[in-house]
CSV table of C-alpha atoms in Angstrom, one decimal:
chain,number,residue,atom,x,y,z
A,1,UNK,CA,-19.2,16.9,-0.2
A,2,UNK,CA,-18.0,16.1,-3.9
A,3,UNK,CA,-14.7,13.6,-4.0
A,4,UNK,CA,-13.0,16.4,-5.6
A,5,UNK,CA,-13.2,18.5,-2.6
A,6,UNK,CA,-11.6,16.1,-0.6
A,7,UNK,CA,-8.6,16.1,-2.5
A,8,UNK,CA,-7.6,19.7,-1.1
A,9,UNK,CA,-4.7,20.2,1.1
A,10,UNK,CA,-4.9,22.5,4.3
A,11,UNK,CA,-2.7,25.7,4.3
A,12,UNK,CA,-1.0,24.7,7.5
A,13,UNK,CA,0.4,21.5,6.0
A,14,UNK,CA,1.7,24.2,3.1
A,15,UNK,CA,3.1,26.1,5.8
A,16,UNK,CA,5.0,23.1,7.3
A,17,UNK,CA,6.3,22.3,4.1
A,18,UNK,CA,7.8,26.0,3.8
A,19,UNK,CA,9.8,25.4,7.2
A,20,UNK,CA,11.9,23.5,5.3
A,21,UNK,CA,13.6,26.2,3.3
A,22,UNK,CA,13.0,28.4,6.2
A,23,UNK,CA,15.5,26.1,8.3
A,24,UNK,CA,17.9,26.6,5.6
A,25,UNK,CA,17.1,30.5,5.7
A,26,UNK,CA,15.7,30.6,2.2
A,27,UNK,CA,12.9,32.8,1.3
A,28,UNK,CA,9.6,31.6,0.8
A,29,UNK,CA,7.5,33.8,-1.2
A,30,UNK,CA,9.6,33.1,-4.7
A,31,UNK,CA,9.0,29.3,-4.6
A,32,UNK,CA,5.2,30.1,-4.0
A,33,UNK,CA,5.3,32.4,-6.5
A,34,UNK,CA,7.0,30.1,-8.9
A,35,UNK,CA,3.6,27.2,-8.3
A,36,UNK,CA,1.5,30.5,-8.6
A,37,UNK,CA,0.6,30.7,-4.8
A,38,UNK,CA,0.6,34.2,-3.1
A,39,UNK,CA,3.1,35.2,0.3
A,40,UNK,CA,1.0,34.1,2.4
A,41,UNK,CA,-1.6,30.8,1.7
A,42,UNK,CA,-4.6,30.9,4.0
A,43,UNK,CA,-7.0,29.2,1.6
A,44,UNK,CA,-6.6,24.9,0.7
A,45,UNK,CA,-5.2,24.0,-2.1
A,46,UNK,CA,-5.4,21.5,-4.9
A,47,UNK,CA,-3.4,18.1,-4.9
A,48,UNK,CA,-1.6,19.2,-8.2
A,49,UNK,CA,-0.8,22.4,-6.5
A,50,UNK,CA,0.8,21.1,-3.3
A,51,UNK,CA,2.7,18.3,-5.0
A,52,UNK,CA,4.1,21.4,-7.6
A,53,UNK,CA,5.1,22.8,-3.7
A,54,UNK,CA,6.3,19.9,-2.5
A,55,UNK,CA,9.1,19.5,-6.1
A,56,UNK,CA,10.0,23.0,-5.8
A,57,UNK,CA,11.0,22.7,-2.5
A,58,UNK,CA,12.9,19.9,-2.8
A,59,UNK,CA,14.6,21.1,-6.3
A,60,UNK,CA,15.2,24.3,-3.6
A,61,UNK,CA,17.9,22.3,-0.7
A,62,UNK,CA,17.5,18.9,-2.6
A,63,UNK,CA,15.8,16.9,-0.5
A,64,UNK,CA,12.5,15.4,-1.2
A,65,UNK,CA,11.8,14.8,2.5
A,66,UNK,CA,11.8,18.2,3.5
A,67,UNK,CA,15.2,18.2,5.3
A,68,UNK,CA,13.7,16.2,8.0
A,69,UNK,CA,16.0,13.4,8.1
A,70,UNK,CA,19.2,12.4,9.3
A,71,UNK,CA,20.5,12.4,5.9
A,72,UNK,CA,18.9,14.5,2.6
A,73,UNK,CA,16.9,12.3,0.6
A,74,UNK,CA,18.4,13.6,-2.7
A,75,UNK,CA,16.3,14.5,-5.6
A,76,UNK,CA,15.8,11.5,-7.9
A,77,UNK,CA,15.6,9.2,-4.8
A,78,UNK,CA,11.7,8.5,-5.1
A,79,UNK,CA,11.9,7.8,-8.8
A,80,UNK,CA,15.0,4.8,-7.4
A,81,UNK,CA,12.7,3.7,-5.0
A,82,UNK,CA,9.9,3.0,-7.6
A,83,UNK,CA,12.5,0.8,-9.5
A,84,UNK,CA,13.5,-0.9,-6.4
A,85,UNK,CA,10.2,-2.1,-5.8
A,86,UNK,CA,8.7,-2.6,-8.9
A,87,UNK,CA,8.9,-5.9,-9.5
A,88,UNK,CA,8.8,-8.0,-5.9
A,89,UNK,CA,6.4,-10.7,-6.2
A,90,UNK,CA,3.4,-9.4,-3.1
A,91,UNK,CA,3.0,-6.4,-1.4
A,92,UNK,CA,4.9,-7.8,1.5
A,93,UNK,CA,7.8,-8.0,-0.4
A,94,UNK,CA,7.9,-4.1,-2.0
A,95,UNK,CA,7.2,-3.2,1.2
A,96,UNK,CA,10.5,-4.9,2.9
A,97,UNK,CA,12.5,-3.4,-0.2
A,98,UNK,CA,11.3,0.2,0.5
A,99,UNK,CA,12.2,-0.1,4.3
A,100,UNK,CA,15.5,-1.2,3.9
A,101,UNK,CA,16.0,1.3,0.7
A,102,UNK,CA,14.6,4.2,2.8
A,103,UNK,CA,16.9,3.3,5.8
A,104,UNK,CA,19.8,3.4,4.2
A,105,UNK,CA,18.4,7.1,2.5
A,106,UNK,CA,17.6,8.5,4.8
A,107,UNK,CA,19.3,6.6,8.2
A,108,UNK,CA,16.9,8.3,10.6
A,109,UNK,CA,13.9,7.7,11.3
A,110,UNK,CA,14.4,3.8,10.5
A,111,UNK,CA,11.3,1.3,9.4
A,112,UNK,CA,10.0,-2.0,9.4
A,113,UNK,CA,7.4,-3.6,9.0
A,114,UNK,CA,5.9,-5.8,11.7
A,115,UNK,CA,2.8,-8.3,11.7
A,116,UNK,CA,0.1,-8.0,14.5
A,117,UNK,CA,-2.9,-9.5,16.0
A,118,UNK,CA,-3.8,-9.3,12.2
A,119,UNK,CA,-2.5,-6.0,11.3
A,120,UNK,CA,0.4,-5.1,9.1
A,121,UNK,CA,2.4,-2.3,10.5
A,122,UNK,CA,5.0,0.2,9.3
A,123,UNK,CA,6.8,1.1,12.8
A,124,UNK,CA,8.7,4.0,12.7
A,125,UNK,CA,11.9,5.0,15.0
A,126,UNK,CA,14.0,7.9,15.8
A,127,UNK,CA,17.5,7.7,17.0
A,128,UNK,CA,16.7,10.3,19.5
A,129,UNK,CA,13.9,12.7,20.1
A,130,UNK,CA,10.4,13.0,18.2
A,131,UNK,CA,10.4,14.7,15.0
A,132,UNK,CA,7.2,16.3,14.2
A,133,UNK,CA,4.0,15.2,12.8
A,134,UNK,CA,4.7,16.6,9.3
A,135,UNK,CA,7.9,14.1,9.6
A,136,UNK,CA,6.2,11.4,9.9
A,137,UNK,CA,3.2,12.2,7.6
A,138,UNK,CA,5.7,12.3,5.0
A,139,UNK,CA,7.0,9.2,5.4
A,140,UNK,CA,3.9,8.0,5.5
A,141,UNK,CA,2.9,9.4,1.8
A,142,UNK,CA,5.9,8.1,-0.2
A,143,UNK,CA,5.2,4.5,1.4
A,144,UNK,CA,1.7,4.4,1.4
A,145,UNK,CA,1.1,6.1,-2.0
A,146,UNK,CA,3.8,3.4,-3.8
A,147,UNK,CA,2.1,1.0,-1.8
A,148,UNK,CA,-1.4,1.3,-3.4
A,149,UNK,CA,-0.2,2.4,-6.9
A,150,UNK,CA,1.8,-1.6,-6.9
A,151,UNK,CA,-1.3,-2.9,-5.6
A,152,UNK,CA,-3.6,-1.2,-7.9
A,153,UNK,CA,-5.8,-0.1,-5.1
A,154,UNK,CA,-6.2,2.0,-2.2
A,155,UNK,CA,-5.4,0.3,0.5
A,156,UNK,CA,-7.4,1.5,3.6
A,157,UNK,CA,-5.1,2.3,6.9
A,158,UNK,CA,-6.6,1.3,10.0
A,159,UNK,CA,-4.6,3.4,12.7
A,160,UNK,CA,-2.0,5.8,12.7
A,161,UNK,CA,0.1,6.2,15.3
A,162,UNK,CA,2.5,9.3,15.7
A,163,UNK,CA,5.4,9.8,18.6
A,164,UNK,CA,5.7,13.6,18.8
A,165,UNK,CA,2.6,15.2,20.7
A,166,UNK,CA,-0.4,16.3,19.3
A,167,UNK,CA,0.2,19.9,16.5
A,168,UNK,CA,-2.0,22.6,16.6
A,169,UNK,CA,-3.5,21.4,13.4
A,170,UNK,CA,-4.6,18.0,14.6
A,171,UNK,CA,-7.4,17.5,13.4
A,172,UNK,CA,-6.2,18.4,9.6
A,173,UNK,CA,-4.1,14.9,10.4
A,174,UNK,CA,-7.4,13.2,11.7
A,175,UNK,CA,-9.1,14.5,8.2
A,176,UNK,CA,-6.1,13.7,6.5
A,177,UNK,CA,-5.6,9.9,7.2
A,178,UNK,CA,-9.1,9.2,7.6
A,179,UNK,CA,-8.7,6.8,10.4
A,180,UNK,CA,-8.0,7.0,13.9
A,181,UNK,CA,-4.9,9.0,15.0
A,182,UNK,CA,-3.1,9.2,18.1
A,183,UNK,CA,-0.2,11.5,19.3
A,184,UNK,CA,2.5,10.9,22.1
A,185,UNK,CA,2.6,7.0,21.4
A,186,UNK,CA,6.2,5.1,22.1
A,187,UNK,CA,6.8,4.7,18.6
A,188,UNK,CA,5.2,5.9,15.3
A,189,UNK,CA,3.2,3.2,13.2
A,190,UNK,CA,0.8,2.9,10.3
A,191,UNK,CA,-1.5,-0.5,10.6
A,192,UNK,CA,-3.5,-1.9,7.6
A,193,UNK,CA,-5.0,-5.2,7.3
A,194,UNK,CA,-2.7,-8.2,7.5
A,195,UNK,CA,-4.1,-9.9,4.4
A,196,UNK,CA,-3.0,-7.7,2.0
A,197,UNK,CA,0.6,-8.1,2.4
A,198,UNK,CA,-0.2,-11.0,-0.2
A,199,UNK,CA,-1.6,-8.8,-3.0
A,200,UNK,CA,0.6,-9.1,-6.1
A,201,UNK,CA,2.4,-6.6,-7.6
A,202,UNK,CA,1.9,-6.6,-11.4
A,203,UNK,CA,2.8,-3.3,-12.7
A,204,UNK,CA,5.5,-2.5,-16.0
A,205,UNK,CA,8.2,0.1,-16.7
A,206,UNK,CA,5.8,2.4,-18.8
A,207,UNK,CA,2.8,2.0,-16.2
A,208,UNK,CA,5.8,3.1,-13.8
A,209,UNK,CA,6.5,5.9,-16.1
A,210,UNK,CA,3.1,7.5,-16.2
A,211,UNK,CA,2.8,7.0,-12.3
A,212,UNK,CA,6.6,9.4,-11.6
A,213,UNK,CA,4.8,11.7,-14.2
A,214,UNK,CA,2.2,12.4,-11.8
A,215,UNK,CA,4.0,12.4,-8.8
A,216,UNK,CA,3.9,13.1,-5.9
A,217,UNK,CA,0.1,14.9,-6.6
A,218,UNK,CA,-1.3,11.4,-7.1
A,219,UNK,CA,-0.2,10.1,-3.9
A,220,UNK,CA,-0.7,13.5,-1.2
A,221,UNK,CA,-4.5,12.4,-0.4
A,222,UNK,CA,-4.3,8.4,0.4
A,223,UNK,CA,-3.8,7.4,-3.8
A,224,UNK,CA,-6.6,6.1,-4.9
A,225,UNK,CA,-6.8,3.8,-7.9
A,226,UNK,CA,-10.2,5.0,-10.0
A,227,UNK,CA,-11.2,0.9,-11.2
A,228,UNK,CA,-12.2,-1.9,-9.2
A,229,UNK,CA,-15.0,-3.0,-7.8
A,230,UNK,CA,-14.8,-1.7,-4.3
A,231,UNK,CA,-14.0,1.7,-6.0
A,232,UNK,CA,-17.4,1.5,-8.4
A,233,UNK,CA,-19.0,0.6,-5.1
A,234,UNK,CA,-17.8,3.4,-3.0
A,235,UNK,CA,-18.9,5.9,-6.0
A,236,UNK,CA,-22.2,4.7,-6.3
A,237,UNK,CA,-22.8,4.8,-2.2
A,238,UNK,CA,-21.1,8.7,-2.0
A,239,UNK,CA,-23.8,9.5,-4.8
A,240,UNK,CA,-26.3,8.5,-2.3
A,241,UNK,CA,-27.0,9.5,1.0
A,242,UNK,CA,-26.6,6.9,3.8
A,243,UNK,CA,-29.8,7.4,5.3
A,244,UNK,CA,-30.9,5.8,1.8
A,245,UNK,CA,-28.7,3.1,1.2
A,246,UNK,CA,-29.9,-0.2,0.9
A,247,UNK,CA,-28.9,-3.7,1.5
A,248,UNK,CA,-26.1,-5.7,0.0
A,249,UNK,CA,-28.5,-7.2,-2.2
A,250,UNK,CA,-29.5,-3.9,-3.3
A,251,UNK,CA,-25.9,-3.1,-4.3
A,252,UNK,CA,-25.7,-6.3,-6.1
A,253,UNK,CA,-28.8,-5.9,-8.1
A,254,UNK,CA,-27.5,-2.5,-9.2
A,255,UNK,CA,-24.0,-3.9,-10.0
A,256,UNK,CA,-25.7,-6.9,-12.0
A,257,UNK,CA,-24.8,-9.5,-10.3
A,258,UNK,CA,-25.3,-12.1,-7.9
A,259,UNK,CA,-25.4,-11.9,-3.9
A,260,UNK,CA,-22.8,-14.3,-3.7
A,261,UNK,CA,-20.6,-13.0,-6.7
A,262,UNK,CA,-20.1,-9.8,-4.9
A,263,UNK,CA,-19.4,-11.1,-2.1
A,264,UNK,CA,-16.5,-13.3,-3.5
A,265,UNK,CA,-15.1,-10.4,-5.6
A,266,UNK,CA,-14.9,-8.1,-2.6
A,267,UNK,CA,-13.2,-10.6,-0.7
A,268,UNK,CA,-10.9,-11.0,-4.0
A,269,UNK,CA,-10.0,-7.2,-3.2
A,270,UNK,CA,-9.6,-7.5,0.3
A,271,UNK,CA,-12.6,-5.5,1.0
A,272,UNK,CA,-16.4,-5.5,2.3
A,273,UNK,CA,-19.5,-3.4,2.0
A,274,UNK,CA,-20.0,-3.6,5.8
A,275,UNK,CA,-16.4,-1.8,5.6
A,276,UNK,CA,-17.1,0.3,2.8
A,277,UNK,CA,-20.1,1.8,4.4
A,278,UNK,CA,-17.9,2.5,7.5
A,279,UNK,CA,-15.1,4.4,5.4
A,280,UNK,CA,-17.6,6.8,4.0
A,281,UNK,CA,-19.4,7.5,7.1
A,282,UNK,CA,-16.3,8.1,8.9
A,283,UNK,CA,-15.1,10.8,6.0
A,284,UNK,CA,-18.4,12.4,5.8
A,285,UNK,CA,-18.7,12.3,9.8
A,286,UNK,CA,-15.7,14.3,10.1
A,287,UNK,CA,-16.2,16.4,6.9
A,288,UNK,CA,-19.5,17.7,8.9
A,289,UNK,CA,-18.0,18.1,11.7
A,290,UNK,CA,-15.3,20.4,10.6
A,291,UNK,CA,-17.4,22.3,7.0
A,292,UNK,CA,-20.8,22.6,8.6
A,293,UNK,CA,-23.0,24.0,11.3
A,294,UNK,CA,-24.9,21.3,12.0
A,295,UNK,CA,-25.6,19.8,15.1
A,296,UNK,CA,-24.3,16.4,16.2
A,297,UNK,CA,-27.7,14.5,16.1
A,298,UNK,CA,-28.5,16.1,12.8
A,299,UNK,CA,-25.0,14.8,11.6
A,300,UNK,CA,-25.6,11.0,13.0
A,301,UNK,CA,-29.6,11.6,11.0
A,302,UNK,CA,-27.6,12.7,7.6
A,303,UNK,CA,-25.2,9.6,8.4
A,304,UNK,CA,-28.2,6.9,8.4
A,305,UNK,CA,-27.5,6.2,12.3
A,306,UNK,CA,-30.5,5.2,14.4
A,307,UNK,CA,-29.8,7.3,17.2
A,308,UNK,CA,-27.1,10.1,17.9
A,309,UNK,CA,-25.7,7.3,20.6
A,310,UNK,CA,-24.8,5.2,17.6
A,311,UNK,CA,-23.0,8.0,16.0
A,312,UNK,CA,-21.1,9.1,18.7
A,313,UNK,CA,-19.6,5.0,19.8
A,314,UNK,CA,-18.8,5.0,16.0
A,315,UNK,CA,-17.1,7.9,16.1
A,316,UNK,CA,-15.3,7.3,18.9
A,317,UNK,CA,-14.1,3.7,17.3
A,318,UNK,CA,-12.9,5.7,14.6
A,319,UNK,CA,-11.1,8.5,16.3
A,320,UNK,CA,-10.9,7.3,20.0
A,321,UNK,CA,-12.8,11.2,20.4
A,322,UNK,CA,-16.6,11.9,20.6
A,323,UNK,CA,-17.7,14.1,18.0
A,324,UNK,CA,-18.2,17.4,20.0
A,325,UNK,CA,-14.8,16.9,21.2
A,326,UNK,CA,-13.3,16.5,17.5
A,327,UNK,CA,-15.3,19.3,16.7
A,328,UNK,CA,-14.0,21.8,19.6
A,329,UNK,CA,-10.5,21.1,18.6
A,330,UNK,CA,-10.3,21.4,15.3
A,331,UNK,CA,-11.9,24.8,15.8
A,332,UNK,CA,-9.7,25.8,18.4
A,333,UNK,CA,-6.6,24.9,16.2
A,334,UNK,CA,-8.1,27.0,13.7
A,335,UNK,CA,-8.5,30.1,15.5
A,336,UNK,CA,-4.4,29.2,16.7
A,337,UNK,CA,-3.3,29.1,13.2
A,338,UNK,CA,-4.7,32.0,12.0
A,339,UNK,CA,-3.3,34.0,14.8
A,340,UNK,CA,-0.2,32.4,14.4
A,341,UNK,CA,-0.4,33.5,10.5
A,342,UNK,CA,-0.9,37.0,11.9
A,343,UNK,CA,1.7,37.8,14.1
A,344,UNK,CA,4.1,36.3,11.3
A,345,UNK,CA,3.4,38.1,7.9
A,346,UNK,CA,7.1,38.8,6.8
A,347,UNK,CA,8.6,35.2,7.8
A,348,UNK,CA,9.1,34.0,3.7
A,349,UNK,CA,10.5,37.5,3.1
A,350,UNK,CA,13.7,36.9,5.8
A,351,UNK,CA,11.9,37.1,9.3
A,352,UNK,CA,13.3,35.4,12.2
A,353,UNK,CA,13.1,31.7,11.8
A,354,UNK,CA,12.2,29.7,15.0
């Protein structure tokens, strides 16, 4: 599947995103209109799309979290935050200032960041009961997307914990995040590799300018920063299929330089081939999976894996599920969705709200 085509957003996070002016008894179907999307959105739509959704809701109760926390994060508050952070020294730093800017925003949920067994993480806590997925996936945008613009680079989350038990659309979250997700956890956390809390920040007013002007679209599908050397890596290997790729000292050759070179500047960027290999597989594992009819062994053939065995323990490091299982419930929350769509056609035109 084409990058592009990875940048589209499911309908059921649109619908979640319409809740919000349903809690405040609003209609639905004008703001739609108003980003040119019909009553009723059954079909995925583009990043520029959903983040035109996502200001026009927030420009309809002011609140650019959706209403979902225990105070309204006001519109104008993201574009504050950016300043806020703009010019710590590392990535550690932006980070704290977000947390304690975003606690006193919002209140509830609260974050912080904690360091473990090598892992960064953004935990996550609720004054009292769970909110819901789409809360927390939120959150996890604005921080996350900030955090890889100031970096200049996308950095790659490891796990992603949520508190509130599993939606119906789960496996649009396991798609989503790309890395393994788990629901009903004590708290709610976000992990990434310890050692880029050190990356420096070195970004200006007018590179912060161009970012707000395409925001939030450039931050809904993990931000991704289009230079680097991991990133001309990762394009050349999607271009390829991984039952053909060869060696690092094939990539090298082809990126005109040295074994050891490459090496070295991959570390520079906090990443490896062995783990850049692994982040496509897992994406095109679980792009299979959910767009295509193909069996499980012919996936882990497509994927470069030996054996189907090998396929499914990878898959199962990545989303703690085998692959039939993944599969099973992502079609199962598909068939739930649609026949939730169904019985609820007039909702945006002043049903009942739930």
């Amino acid at each position: 599947m084409a990058e592009p085509d990875r940048r589209m957003i499911s309908p059921s996070f649109i619908e979640e995103a319409l809740d919000c002016l349903r809690r405040y008894s609003k209609p639905t179907a004008p703001v739609l209109a108003s980003v040119g999307l019909p009553p009723v959105v059954d079909a995925p739509v583009s990043a520029e799309i959903y983040g035109a959704l996502w200001l026009a809701v927030a420009a309809e109760v002011d609140d650019e979290f959706f209403g979902m926390g225990a105070r309204p994060m006001r519109n104008g508050s993201f574009t504050l935050l950016c300043h806020c952070v703009l010019h710590a020294a590392t990535l550690e730093h932006a980070l704290r200032r977000a947390l304690r800017f975003l606690n006193v925003i919002l209140e509830d949920p609260s974050g912080r960041l904690e360091i473990n067994e090598g892992l960064a993480e953004i935990v996550l806590e609720d004054k009292t009961g769970p909110r819901s997925a789409f809360a927390y996936r939120t959150y996890w945008i604005l921080l996350h997307g900030i955090a890889c613009w100031l970096v200049g680079r996308r950095i790659p989350i490891r796990k992603v914990d949520f508190r509130c038990a599993e939606p119906e659309q789960g496996a649009d979250y396991r798609l989503f995040f790309g890395a393994p997700v788990h629901f009903g956890q004590p708290v709610s956390r976000l992990s990434f590799d310890r050692q880029l809390l050190r990356l420096p920040i070195a970004r200006t007013e007018q590179a912060l300018k161009q970012f707000l002007r395409g925001a939030p679209a450039n931050i809904l599908v993990r931000y991704r920063y289009d230079a680097g050397l991991a990133a001309g890596i990762r394009r050349r290997l999607r271009q390829t299929p991984p039952a053909n790729w060869g060696g690092f000292e094939d990539i090298a050759a082809q990126m005109r330089m040295s074994p050891s070179t490459l090496r070295h500047r991959l570390q520079a960027e906090g990443r490896s081939f062995a783990g850049i290999k692994d982040e496509i597989r897992r994406e095109r594992a679980m792009e299979l999976l959910l767009k295509s009819r193909s069996s499980v062994g012919e996936i882990a053939v497509q994927l470069g894996f030996s054996e189907p065995s090998a396929f499914h323990r990878a898959f199962r490091k990545w989303t703690s599920r085998s692959p039939g299982v993944f599969r099973r419930e992502a079609a199962a929350a598909r068939i739930l969705e649609v026949g939730r769509q169904r019985r609820s056609p007039t909702t945006d035109m002043g049903g009942d709200i739930e």
